[in-house]
PDB file of C-alpha atoms in Angstrom:
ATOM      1  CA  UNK A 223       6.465 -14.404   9.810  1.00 72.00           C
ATOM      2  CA  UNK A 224       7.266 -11.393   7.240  1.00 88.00           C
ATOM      3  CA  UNK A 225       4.655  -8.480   7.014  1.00 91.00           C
ATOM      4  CA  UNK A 226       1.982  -9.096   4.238  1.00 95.00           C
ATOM      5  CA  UNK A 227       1.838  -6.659   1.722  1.00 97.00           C
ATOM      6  CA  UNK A 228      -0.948  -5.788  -0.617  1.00 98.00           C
ATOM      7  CA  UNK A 229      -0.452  -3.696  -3.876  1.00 98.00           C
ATOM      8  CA  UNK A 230      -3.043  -2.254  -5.479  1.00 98.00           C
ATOM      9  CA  UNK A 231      -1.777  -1.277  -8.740  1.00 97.00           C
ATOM     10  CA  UNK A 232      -3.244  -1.037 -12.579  1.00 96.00           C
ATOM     11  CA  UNK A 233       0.417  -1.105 -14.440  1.00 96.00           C
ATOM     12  CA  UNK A 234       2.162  -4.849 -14.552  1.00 97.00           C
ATOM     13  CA  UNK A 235       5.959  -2.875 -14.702  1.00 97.00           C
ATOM     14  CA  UNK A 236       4.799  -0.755 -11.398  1.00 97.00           C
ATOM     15  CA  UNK A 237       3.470  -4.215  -9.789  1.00 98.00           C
ATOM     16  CA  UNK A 238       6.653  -6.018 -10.788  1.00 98.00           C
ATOM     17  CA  UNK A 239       9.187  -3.248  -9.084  1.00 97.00           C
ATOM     18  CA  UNK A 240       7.392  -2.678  -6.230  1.00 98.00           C
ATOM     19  CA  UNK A 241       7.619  -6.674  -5.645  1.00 98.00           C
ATOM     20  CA  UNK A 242      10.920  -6.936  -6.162  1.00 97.00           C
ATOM     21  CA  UNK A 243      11.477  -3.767  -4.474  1.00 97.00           C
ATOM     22  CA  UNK A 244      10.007  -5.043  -1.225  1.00 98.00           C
ATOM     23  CA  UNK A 245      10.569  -8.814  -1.361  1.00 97.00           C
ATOM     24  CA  UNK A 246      14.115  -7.996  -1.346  1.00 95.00           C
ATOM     25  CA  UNK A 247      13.498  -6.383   1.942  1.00 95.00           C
ATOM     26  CA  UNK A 248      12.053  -9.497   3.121  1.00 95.00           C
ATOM     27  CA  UNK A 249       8.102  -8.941   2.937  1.00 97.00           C
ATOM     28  CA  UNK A 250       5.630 -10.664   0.827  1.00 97.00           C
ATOM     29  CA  UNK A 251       3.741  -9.189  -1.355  1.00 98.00           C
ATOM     30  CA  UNK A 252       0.840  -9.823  -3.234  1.00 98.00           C
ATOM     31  CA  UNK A 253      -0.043  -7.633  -6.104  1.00 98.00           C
ATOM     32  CA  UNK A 254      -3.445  -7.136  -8.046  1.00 98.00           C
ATOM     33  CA  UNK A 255      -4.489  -4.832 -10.450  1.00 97.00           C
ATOM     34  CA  UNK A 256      -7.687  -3.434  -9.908  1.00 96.00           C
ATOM     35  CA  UNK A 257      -9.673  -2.029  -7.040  1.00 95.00           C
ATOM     36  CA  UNK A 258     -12.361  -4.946  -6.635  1.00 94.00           C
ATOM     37  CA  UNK A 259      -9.422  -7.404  -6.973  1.00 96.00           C
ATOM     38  CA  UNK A 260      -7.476  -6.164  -4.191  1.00 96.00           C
ATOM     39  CA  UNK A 261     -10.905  -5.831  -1.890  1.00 94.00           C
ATOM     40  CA  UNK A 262     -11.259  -9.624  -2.975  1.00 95.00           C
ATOM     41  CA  UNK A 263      -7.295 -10.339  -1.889  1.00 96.00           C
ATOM     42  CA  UNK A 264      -7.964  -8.426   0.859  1.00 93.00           C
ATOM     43  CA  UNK A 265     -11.025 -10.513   2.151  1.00 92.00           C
ATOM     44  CA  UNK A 266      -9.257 -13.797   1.428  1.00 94.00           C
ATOM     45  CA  UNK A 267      -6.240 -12.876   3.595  1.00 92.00           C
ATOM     46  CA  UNK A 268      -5.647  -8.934   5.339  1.00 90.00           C
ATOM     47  CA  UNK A 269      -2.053  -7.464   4.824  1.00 94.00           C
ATOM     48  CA  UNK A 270      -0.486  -5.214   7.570  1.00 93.00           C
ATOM     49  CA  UNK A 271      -0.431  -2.953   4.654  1.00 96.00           C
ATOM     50  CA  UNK A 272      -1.918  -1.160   1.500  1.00 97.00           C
ATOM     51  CA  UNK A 273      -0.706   0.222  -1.053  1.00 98.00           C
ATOM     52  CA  UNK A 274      -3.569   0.989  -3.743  1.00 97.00           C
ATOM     53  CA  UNK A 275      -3.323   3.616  -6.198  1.00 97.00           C
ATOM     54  CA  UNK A 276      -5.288   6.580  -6.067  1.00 95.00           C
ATOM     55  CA  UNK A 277      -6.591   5.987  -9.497  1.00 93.00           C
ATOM     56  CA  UNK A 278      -7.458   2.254  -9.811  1.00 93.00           C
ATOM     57  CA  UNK A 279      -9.105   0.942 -12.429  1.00 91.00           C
ATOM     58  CA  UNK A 280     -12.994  -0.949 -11.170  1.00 87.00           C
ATOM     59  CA  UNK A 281     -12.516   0.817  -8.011  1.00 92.00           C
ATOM     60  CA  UNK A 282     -10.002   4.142  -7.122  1.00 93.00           C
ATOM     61  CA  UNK A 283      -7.780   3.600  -4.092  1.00 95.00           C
ATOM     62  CA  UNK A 284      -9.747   6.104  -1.870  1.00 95.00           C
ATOM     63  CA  UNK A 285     -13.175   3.732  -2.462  1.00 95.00           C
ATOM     64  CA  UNK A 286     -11.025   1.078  -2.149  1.00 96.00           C
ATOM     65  CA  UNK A 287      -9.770   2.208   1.728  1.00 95.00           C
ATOM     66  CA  UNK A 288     -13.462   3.550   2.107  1.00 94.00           C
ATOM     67  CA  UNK A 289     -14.708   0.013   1.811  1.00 94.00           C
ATOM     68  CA  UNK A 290     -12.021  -2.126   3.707  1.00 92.00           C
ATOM     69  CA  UNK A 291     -12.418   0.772   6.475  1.00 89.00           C
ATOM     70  CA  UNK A 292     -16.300   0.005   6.691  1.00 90.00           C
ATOM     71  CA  UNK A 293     -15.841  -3.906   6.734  1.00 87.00           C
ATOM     72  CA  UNK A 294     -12.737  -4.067   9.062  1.00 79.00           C
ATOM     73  CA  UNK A 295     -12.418  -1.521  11.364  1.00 66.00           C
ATOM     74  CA  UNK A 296      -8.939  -2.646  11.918  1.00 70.00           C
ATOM     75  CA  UNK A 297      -6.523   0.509  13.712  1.00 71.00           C
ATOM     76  CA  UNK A 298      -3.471  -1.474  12.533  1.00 77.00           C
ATOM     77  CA  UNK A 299      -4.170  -1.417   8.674  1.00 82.00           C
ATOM     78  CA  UNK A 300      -1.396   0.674   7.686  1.00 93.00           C
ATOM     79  CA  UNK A 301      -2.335   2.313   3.591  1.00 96.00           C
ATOM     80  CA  UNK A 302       0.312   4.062   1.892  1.00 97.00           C
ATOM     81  CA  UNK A 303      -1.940   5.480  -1.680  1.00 97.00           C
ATOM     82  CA  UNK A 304       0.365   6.130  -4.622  1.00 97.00           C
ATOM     83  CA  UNK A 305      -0.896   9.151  -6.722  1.00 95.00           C
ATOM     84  CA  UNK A 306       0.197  10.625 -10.032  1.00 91.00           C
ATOM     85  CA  UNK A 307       2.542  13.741 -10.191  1.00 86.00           C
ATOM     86  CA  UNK A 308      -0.260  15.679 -12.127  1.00 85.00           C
ATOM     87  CA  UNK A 309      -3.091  14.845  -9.536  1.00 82.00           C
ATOM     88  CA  UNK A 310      -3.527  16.808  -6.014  1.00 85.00           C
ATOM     89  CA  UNK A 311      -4.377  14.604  -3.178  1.00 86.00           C
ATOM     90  CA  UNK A 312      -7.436  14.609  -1.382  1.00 86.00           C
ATOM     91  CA  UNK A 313      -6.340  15.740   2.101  1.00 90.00           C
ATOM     92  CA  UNK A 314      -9.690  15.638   3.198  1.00 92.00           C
ATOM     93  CA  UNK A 315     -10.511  12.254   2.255  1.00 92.00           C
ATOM     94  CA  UNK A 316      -6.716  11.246   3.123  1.00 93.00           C
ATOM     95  CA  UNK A 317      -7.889  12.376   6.497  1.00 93.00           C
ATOM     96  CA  UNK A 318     -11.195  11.210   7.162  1.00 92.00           C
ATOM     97  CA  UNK A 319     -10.413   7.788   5.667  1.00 92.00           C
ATOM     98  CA  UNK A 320      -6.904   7.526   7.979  1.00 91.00           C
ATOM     99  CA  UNK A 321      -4.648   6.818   4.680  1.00 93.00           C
ATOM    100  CA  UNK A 322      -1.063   7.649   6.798  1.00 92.00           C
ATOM    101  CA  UNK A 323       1.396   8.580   3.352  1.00 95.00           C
ATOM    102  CA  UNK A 324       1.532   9.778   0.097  1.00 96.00           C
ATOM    103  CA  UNK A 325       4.100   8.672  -2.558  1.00 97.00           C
ATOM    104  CA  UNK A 326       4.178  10.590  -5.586  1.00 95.00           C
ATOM    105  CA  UNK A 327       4.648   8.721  -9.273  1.00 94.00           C
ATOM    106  CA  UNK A 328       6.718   8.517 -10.391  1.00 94.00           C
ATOM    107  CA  UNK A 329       8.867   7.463  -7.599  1.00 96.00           C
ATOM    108  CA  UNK A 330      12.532   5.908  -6.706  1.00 96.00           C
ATOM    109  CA  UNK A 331      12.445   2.774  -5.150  1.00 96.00           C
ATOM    110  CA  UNK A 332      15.113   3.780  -2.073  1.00 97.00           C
ATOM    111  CA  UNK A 333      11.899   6.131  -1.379  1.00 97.00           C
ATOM    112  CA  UNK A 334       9.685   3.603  -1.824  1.00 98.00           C
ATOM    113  CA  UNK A 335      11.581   1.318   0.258  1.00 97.00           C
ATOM    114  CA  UNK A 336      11.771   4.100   3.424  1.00 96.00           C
ATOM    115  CA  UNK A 337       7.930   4.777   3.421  1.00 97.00           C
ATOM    116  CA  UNK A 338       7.180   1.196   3.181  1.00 97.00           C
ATOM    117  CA  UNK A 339      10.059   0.131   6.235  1.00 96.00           C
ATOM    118  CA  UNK A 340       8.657   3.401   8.268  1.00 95.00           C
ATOM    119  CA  UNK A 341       4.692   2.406   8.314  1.00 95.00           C
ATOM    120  CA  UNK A 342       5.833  -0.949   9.282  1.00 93.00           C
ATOM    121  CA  UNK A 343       8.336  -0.076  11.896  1.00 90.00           C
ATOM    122  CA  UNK A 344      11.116  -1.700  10.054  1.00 73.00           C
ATOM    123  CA  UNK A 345      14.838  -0.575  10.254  1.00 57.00           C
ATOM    124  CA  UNK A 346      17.468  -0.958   7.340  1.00 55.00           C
ATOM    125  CA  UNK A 347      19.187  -3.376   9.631  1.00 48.00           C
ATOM    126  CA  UNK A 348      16.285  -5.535  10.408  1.00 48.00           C
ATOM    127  CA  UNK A 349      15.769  -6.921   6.655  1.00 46.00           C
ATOM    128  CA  UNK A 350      15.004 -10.132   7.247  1.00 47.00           C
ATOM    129  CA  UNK A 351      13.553  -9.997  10.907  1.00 46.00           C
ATOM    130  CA  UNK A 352      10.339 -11.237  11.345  1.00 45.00           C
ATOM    131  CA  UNK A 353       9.949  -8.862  14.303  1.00 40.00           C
ATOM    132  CA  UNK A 354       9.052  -5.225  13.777  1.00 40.00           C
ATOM    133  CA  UNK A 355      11.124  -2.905  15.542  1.00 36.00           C
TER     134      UNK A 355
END
């Protein structure tokens, strides 16, 4: 089965290329758009990865890790936080909270697409494998 992907994003257009940015690489993806939404997705059905924006709407992106970290402990939950090219990232929370990349908006997707393969141990010439590499 594909890696699950869950995107934690407040603008539709950003939720939309992201999905077809990464279903064309053969993952699914599941995309909400605020904070409490994606710790509801998250409950119903844990991706191998998160990406949540640092500044979500209901709930920011570091709360957001902060409470999936204190309800599943799980090593394996990969979070990639997207943050805007005005706003500094917290290092210190970034650390503490074991969020492993920071992608910069705006963003090209071939960048996107690299981050996303690397967390999940995917090669270019694997699209479509259901086994990471």
């Amino acid at each position: 089965m594909s890696p699950r992907v869950l995107v934690a994003e407040g603008s539709t257009t950003l939720q939309a290329l992201i999905r077809m940015t990464l279903e064309g690489d053969g993952l699914i993806v599941h995309c909400v758009g605020d904070g409490r939404a994606a710790l509801t997705a998250w409950r119903e059905e844990p991706p191998r990865l998160l990406i949540a924006d640092a500044a979500l709407p209901g709930m920011d992106g570091y709360t957001l890790v902060e409470h999936l970290r204190a309800e599943t402990p799980d090593p394996g939950l990969q979070v990639l936080l997207l943050t805007s090219d005005h706003e500094t990232p917290d290092l210190e929370r970034l650390d503490h909270l074991g969020i492993q990349d920071v992608l910069t908006k705006p963003f090209e997707q071939h960048d996107l697409l690299e981050r996303v393969r690397g967390m999940l141990g995917r090669r270019a010439d694997t699209i479509g494998d259901d086994a990471p590499t």
